[in-house]
PDB file of C-alpha atoms and ligand atoms in Angstrom:
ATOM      1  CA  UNK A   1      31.652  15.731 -24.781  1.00 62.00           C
ATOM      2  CA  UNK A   2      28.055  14.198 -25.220  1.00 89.00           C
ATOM      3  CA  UNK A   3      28.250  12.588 -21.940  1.00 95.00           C
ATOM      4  CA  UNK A   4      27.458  14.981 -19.383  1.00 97.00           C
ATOM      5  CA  UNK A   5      30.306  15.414 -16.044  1.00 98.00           C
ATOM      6  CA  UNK A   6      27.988  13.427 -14.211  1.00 98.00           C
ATOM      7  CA  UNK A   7      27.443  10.617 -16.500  1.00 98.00           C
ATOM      8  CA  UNK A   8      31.380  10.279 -16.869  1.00 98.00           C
ATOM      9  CA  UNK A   9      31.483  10.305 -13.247  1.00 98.00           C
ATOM     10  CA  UNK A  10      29.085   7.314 -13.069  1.00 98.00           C
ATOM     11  CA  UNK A  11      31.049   5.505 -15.834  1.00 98.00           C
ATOM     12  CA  UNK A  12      34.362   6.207 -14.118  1.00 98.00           C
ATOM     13  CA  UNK A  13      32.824   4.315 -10.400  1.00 98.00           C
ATOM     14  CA  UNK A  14      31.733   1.664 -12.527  1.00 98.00           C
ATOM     15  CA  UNK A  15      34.467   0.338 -14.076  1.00 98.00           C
ATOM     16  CA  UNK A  16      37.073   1.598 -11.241  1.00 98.00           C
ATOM     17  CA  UNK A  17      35.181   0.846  -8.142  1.00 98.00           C
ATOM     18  CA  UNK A  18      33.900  -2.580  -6.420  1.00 98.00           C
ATOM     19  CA  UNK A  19      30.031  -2.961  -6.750  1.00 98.00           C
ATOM     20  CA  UNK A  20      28.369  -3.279  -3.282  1.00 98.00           C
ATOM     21  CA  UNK A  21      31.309  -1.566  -1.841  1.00 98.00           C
ATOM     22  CA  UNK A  22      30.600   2.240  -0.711  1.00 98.00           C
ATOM     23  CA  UNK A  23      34.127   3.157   0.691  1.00 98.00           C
ATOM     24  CA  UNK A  24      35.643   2.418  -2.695  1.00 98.00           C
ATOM     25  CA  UNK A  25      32.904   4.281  -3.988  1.00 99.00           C
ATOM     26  CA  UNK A  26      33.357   7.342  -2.564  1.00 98.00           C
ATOM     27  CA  UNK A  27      37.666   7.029  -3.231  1.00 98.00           C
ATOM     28  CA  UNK A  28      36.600   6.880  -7.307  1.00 98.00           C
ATOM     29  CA  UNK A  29      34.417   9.983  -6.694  1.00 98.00           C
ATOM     30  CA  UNK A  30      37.159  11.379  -5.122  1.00 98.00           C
ATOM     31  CA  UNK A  31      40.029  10.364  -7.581  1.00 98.00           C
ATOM     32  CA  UNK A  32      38.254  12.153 -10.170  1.00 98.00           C
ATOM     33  CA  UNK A  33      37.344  15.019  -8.214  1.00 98.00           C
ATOM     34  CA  UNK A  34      40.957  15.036  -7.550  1.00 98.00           C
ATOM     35  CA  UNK A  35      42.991  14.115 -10.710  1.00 98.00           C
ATOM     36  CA  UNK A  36      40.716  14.844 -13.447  1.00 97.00           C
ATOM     37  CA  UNK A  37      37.455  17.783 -13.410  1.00 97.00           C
ATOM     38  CA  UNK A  38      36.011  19.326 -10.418  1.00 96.00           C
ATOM     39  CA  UNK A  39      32.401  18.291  -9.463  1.00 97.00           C
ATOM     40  CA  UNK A  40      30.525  19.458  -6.674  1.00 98.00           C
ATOM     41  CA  UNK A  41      30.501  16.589  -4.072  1.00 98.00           C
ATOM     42  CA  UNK A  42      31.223  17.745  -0.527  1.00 98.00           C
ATOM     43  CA  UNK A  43      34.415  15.713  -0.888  1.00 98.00           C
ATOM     44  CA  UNK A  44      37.266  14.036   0.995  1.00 98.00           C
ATOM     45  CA  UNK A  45      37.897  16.499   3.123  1.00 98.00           C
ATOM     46  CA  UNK A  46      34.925  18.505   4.164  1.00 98.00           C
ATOM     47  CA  UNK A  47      33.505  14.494   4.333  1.00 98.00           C
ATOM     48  CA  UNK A  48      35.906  13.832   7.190  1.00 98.00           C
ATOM     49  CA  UNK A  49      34.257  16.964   9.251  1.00 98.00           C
ATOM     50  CA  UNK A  50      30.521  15.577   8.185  1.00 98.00           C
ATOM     51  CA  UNK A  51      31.211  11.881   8.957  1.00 98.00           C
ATOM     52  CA  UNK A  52      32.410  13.336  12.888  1.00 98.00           C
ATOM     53  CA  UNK A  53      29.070  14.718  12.751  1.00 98.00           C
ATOM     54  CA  UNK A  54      27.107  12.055  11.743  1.00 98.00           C
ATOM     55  CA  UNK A  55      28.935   9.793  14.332  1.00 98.00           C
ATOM     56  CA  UNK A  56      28.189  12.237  17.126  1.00 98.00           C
ATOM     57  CA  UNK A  57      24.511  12.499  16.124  1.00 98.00           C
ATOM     58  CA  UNK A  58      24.064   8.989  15.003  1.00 98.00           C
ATOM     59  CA  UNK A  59      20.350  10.061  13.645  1.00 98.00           C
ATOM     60  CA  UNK A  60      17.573   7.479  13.304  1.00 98.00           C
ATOM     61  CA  UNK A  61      15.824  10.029  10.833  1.00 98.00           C
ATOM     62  CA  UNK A  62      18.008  12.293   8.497  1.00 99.00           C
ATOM     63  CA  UNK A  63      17.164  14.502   5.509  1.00 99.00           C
ATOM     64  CA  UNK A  64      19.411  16.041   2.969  1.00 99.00           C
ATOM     65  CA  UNK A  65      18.771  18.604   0.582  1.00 99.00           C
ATOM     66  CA  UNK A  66      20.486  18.715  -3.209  1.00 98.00           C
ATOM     67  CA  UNK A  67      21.561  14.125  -3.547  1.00 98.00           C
ATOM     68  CA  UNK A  68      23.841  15.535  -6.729  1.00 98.00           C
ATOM     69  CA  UNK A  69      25.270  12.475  -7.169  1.00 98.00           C
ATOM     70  CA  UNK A  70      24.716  10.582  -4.143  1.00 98.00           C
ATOM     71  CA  UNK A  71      28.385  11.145  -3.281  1.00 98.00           C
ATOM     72  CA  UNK A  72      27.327  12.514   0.430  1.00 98.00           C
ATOM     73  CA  UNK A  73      24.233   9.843   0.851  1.00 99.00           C
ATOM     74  CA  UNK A  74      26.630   7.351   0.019  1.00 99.00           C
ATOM     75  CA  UNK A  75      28.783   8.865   2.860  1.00 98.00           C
ATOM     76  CA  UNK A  76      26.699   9.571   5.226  1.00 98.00           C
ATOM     77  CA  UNK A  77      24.283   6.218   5.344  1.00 98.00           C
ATOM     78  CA  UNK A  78      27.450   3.880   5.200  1.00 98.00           C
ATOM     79  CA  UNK A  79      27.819   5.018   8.379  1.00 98.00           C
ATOM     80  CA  UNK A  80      24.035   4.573   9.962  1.00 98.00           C
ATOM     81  CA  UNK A  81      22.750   0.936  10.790  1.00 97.00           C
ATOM     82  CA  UNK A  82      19.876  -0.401   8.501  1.00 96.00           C
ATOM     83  CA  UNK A  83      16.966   0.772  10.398  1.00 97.00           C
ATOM     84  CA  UNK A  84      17.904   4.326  10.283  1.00 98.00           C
ATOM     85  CA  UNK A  85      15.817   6.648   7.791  1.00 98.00           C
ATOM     86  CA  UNK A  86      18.063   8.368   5.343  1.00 98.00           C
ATOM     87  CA  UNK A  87      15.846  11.022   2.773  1.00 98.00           C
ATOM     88  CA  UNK A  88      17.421  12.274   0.313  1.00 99.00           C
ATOM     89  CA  UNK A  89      15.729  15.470  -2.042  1.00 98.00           C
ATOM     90  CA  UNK A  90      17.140  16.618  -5.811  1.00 98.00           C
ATOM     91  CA  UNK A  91      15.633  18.980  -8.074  1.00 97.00           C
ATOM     92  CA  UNK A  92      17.762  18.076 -11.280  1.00 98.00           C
ATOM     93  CA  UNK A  93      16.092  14.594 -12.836  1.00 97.00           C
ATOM     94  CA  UNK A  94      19.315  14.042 -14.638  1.00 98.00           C
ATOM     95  CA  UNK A  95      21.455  14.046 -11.697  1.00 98.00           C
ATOM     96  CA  UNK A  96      19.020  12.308  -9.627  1.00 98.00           C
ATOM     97  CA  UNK A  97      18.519   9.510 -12.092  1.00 98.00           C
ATOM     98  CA  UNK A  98      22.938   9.634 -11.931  1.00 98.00           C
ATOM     99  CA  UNK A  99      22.598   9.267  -8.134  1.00 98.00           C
ATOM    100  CA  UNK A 100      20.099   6.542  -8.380  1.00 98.00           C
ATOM    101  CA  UNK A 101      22.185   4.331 -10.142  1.00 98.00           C
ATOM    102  CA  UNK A 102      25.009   5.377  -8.058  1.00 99.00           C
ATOM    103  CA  UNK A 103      23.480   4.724  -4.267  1.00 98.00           C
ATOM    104  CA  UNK A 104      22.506   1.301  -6.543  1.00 98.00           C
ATOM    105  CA  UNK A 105      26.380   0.255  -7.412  1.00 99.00           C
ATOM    106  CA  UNK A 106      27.337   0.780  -3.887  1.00 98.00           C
ATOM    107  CA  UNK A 107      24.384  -1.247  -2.760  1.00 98.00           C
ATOM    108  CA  UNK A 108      22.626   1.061  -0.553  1.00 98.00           C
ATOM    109  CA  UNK A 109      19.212   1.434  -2.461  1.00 98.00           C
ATOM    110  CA  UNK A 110      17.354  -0.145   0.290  1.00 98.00           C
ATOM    111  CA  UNK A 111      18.770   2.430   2.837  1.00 98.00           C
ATOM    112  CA  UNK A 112      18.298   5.690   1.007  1.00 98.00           C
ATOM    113  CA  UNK A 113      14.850   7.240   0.041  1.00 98.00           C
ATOM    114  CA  UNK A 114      15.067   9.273  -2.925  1.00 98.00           C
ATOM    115  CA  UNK A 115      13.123  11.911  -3.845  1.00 98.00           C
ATOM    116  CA  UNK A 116      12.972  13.752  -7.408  1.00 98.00           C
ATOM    117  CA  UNK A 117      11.429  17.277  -6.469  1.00 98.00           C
ATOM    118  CA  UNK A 118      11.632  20.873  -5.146  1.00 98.00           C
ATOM    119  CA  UNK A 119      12.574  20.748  -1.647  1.00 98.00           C
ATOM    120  CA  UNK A 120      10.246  23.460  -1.061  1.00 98.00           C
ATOM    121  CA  UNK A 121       7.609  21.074  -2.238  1.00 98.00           C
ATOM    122  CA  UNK A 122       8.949  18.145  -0.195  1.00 98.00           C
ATOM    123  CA  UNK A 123       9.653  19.719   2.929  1.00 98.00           C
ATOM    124  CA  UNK A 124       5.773  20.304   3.685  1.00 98.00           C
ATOM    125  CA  UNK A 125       5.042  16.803   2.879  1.00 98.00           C
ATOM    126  CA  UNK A 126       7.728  15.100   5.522  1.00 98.00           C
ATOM    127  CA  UNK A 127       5.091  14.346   8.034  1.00 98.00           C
ATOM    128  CA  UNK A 128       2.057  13.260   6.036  1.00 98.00           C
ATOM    129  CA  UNK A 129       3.402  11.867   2.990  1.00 97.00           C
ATOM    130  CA  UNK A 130       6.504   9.919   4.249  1.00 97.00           C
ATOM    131  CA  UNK A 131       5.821   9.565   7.833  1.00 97.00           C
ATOM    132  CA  UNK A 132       8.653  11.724   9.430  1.00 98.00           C
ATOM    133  CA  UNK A 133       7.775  12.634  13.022  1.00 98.00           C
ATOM    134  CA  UNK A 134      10.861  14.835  13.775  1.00 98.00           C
ATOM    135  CA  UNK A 135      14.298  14.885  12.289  1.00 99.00           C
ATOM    136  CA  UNK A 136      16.972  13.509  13.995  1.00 98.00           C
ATOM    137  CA  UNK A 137      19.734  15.500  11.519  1.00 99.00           C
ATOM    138  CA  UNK A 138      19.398  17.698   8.302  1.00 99.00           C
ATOM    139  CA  UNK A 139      22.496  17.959   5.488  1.00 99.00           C
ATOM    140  CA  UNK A 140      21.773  21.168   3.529  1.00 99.00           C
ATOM    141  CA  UNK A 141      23.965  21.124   0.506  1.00 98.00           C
ATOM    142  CA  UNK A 142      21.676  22.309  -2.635  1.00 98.00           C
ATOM    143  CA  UNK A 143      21.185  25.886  -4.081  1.00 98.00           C
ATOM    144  CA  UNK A 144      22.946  28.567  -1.552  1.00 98.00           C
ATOM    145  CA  UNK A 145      20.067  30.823  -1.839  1.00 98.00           C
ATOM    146  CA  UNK A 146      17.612  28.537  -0.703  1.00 98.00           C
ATOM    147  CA  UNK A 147      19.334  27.770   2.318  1.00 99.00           C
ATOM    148  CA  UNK A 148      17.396  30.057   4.279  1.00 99.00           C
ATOM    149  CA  UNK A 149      14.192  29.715   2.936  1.00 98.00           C
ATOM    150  CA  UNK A 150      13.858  26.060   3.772  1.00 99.00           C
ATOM    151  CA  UNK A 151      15.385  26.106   7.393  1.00 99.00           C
ATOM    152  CA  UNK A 152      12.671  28.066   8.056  1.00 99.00           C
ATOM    153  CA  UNK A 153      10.697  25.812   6.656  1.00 98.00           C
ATOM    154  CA  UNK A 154      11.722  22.639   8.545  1.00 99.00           C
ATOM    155  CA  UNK A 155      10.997  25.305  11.506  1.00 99.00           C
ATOM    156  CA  UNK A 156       7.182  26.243  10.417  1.00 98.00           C
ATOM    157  CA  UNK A 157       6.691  22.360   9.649  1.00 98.00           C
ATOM    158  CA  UNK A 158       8.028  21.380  12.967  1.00 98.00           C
ATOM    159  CA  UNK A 159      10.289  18.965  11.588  1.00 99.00           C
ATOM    160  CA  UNK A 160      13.221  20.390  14.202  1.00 99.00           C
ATOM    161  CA  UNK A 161      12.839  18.854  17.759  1.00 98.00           C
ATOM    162  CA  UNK A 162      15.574  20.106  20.362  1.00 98.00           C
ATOM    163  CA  UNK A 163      18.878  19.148  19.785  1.00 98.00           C
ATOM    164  CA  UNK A 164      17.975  17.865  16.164  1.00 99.00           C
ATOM    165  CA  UNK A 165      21.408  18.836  14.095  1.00 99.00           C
ATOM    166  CA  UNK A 166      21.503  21.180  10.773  1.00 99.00           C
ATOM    167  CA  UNK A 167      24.627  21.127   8.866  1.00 99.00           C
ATOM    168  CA  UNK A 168      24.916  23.403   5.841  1.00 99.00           C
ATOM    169  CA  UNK A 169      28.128  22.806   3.075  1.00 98.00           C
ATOM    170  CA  UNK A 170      29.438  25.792   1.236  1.00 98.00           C
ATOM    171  CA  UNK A 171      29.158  28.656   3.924  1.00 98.00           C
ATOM    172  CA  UNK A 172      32.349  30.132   2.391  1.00 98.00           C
ATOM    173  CA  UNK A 173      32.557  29.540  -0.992  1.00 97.00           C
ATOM    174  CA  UNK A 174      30.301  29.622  -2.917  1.00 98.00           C
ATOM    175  CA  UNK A 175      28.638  31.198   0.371  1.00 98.00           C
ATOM    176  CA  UNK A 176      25.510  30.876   1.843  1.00 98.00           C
ATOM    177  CA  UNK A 177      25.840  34.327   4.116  1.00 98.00           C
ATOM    178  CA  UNK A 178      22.030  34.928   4.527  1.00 98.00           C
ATOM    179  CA  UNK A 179      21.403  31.410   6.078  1.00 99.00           C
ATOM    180  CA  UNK A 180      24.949  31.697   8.473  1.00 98.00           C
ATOM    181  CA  UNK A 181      23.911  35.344   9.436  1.00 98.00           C
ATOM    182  CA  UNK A 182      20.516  33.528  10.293  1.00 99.00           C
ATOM    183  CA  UNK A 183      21.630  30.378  12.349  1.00 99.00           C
ATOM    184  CA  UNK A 184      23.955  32.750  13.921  1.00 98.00           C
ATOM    185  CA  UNK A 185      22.001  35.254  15.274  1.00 98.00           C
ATOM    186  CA  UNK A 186      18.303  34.174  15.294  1.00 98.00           C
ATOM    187  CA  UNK A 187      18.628  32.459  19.080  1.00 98.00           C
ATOM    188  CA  UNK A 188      16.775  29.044  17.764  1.00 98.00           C
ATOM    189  CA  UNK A 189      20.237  27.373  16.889  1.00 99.00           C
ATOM    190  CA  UNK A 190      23.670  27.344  18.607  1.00 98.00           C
ATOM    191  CA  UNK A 191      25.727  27.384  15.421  1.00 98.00           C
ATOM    192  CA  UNK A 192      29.472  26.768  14.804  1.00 98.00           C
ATOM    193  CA  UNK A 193      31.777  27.455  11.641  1.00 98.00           C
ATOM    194  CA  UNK A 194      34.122  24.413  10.835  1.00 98.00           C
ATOM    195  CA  UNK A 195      36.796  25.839   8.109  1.00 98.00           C
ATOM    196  CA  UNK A 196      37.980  23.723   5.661  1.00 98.00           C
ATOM    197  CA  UNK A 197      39.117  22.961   2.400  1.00 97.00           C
ATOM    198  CA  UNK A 198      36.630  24.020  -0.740  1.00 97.00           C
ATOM    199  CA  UNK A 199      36.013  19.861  -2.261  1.00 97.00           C
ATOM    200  CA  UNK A 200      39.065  19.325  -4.437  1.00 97.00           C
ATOM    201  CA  UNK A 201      41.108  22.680  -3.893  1.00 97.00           C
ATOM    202  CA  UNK A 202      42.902  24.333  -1.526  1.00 96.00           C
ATOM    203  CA  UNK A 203      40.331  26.781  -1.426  1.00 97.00           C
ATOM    204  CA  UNK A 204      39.016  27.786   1.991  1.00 98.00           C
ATOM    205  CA  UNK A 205      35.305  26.539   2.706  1.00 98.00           C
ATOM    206  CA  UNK A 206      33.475  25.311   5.569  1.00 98.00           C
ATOM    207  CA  UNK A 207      30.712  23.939   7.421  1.00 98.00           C
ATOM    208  CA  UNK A 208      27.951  25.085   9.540  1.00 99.00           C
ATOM    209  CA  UNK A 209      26.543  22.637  12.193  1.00 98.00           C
ATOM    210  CA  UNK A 210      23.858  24.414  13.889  1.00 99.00           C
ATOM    211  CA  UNK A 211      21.821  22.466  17.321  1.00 99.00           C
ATOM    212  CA  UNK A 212      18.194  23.786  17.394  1.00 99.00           C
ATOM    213  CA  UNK A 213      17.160  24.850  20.678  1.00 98.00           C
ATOM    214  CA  UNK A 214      13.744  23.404  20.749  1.00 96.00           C
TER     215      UNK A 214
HETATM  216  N1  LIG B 301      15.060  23.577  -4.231  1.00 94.91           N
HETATM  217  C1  LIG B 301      15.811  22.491  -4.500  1.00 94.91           C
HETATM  218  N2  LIG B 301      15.441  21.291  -4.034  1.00 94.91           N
HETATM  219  C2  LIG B 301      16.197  20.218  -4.332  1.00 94.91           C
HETATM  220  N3  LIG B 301      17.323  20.245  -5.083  1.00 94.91           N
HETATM  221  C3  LIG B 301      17.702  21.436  -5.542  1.00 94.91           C
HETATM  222  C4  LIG B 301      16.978  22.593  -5.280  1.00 94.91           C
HETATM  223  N4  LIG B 301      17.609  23.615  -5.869  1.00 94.91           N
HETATM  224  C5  LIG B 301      18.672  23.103  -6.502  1.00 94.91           C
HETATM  225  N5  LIG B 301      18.742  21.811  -6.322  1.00 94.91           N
HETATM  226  C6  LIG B 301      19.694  20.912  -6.904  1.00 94.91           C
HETATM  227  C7  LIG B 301      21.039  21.054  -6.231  1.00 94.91           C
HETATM  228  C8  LIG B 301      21.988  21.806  -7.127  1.00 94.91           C
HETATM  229  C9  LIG B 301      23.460  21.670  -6.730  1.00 94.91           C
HETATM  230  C10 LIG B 301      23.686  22.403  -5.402  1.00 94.91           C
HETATM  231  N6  LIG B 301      25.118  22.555  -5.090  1.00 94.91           N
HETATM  232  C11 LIG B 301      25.785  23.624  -5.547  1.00 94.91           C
HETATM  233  O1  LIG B 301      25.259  24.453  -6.257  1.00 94.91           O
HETATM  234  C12 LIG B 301      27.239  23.711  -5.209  1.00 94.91           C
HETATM  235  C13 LIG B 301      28.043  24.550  -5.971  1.00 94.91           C
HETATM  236  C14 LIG B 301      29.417  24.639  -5.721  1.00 94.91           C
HETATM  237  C15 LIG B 301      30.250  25.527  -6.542  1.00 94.91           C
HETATM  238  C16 LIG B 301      31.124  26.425  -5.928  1.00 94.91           C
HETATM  239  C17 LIG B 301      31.924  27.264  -6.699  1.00 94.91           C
HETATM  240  C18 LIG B 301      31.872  27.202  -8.076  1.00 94.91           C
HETATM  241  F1  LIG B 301      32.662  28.016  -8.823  1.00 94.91           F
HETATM  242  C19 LIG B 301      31.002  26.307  -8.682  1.00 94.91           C
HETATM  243  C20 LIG B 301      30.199  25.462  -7.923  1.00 94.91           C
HETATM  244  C21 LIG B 301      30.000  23.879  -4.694  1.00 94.91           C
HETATM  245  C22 LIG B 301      29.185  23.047  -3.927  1.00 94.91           C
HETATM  246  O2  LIG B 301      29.707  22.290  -2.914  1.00 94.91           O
HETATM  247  C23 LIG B 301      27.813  22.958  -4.168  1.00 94.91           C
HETATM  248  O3  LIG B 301      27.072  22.150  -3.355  1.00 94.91           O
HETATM  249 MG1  LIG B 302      28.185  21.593  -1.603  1.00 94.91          MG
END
């Protein structure tokens, strides 16, 4: 169809979901994801697992790498009080400019910080561009085979502080095994595997959390 997934997606939350309202948000996301075409949002059930986290960690600075739609910014933030720092990096201007208007419908535009770039390009810029001292908690959910590369660079920018929590989506399928045989072994992180269900499927998937050691 002309429309692309994405923009269907968007059209779908607008005329099923309540404006200003992130929880029903995230169930129209999910009702499609469900009942109609797969898209790539972390989902309902791997979300469950990641909102645990974020409760745990309750992070007054947080970064997350691929925004897609904004499905897991929406998630995540709805959960953080208004003076935490959510950033949020995507390489794709069409989906970005889908998860602007998205983060917009369920009002949180003043609590997420968008960013339209390579997150190789970003990363570097954390601490003198937007003023990020350390981060408090890192989502890492954008191309599997850049997983690696940009952990170690949150590590050569300093951005990780001791205890600062990294979880990575997709360690089974599509797989990021590089970045888990990293976290796993390197000595910096204590890492641990949380199966679950692939977003939408019965598929097996999972997700990494991994505590830097400082
Ligand atoms: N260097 C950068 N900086 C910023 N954004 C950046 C970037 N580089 C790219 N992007 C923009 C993110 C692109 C989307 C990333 N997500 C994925 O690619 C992804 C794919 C699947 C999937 C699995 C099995 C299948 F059969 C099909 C699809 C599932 C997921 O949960 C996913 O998160
Ligand atoms: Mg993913």
């Amino acid at each position: 169809s002309a429309m692309s997934l994405e923009r269907r997606i968007l059209q779908y939350v607008q005329q099923q979901a309540l404006r200003g309202d992130p929880d029903s948000v995230m169930a129209a996301i999910d009702k499609f994801g469900w009942e109609r075409e797969f898209a790539m949002n972390v989902g309902d059930v791997k979300g469950v697992i990641l909102d645990r986290f974020v409760k745990e960690t309750a992070p007054k600075t947080m970064l997350e790498l691929g925004t897609y739609m904004g499905y897991s910014a929406i998630r995540t933030v709805r959960l953080l009080p208004e003076t935490a720092r959510f950033i949020t990096v995507e390489f794709n201007q069409e989906n970005a400019a889908v998860a602007k208007e998205m983060i917009a419908f369920a009002g949180l535009q003043n609590r997420i910080i968008q960013i339209m770039s390579d997150s190789a390009e970003v990363i570097p810029q954390l601490k003198t561009k937007y003023g990020v001292e350390t981060l408090d908690m890192v989502f890492i959910d954008h191309w599997k085979d850049v997983y690696l590369r940009d952990i170690k660079l949150l590590e050569t920018n300093e951005l990780l502080r001791k205890g600062t929590v990294v979880v990575a989506d997709n360690i089974i399928k599509p797989g990021a095994p590089d970045y888990a045989d990293y976290v796993r072994t390197c000595g910096k992180y204590d890492s641990t595997f949380h199966e679950s269900n692939y977003e939408y499927s019965n598929d097996i998937d999972g997700l990494e959390k991994s505590v830097y050691r400082g």
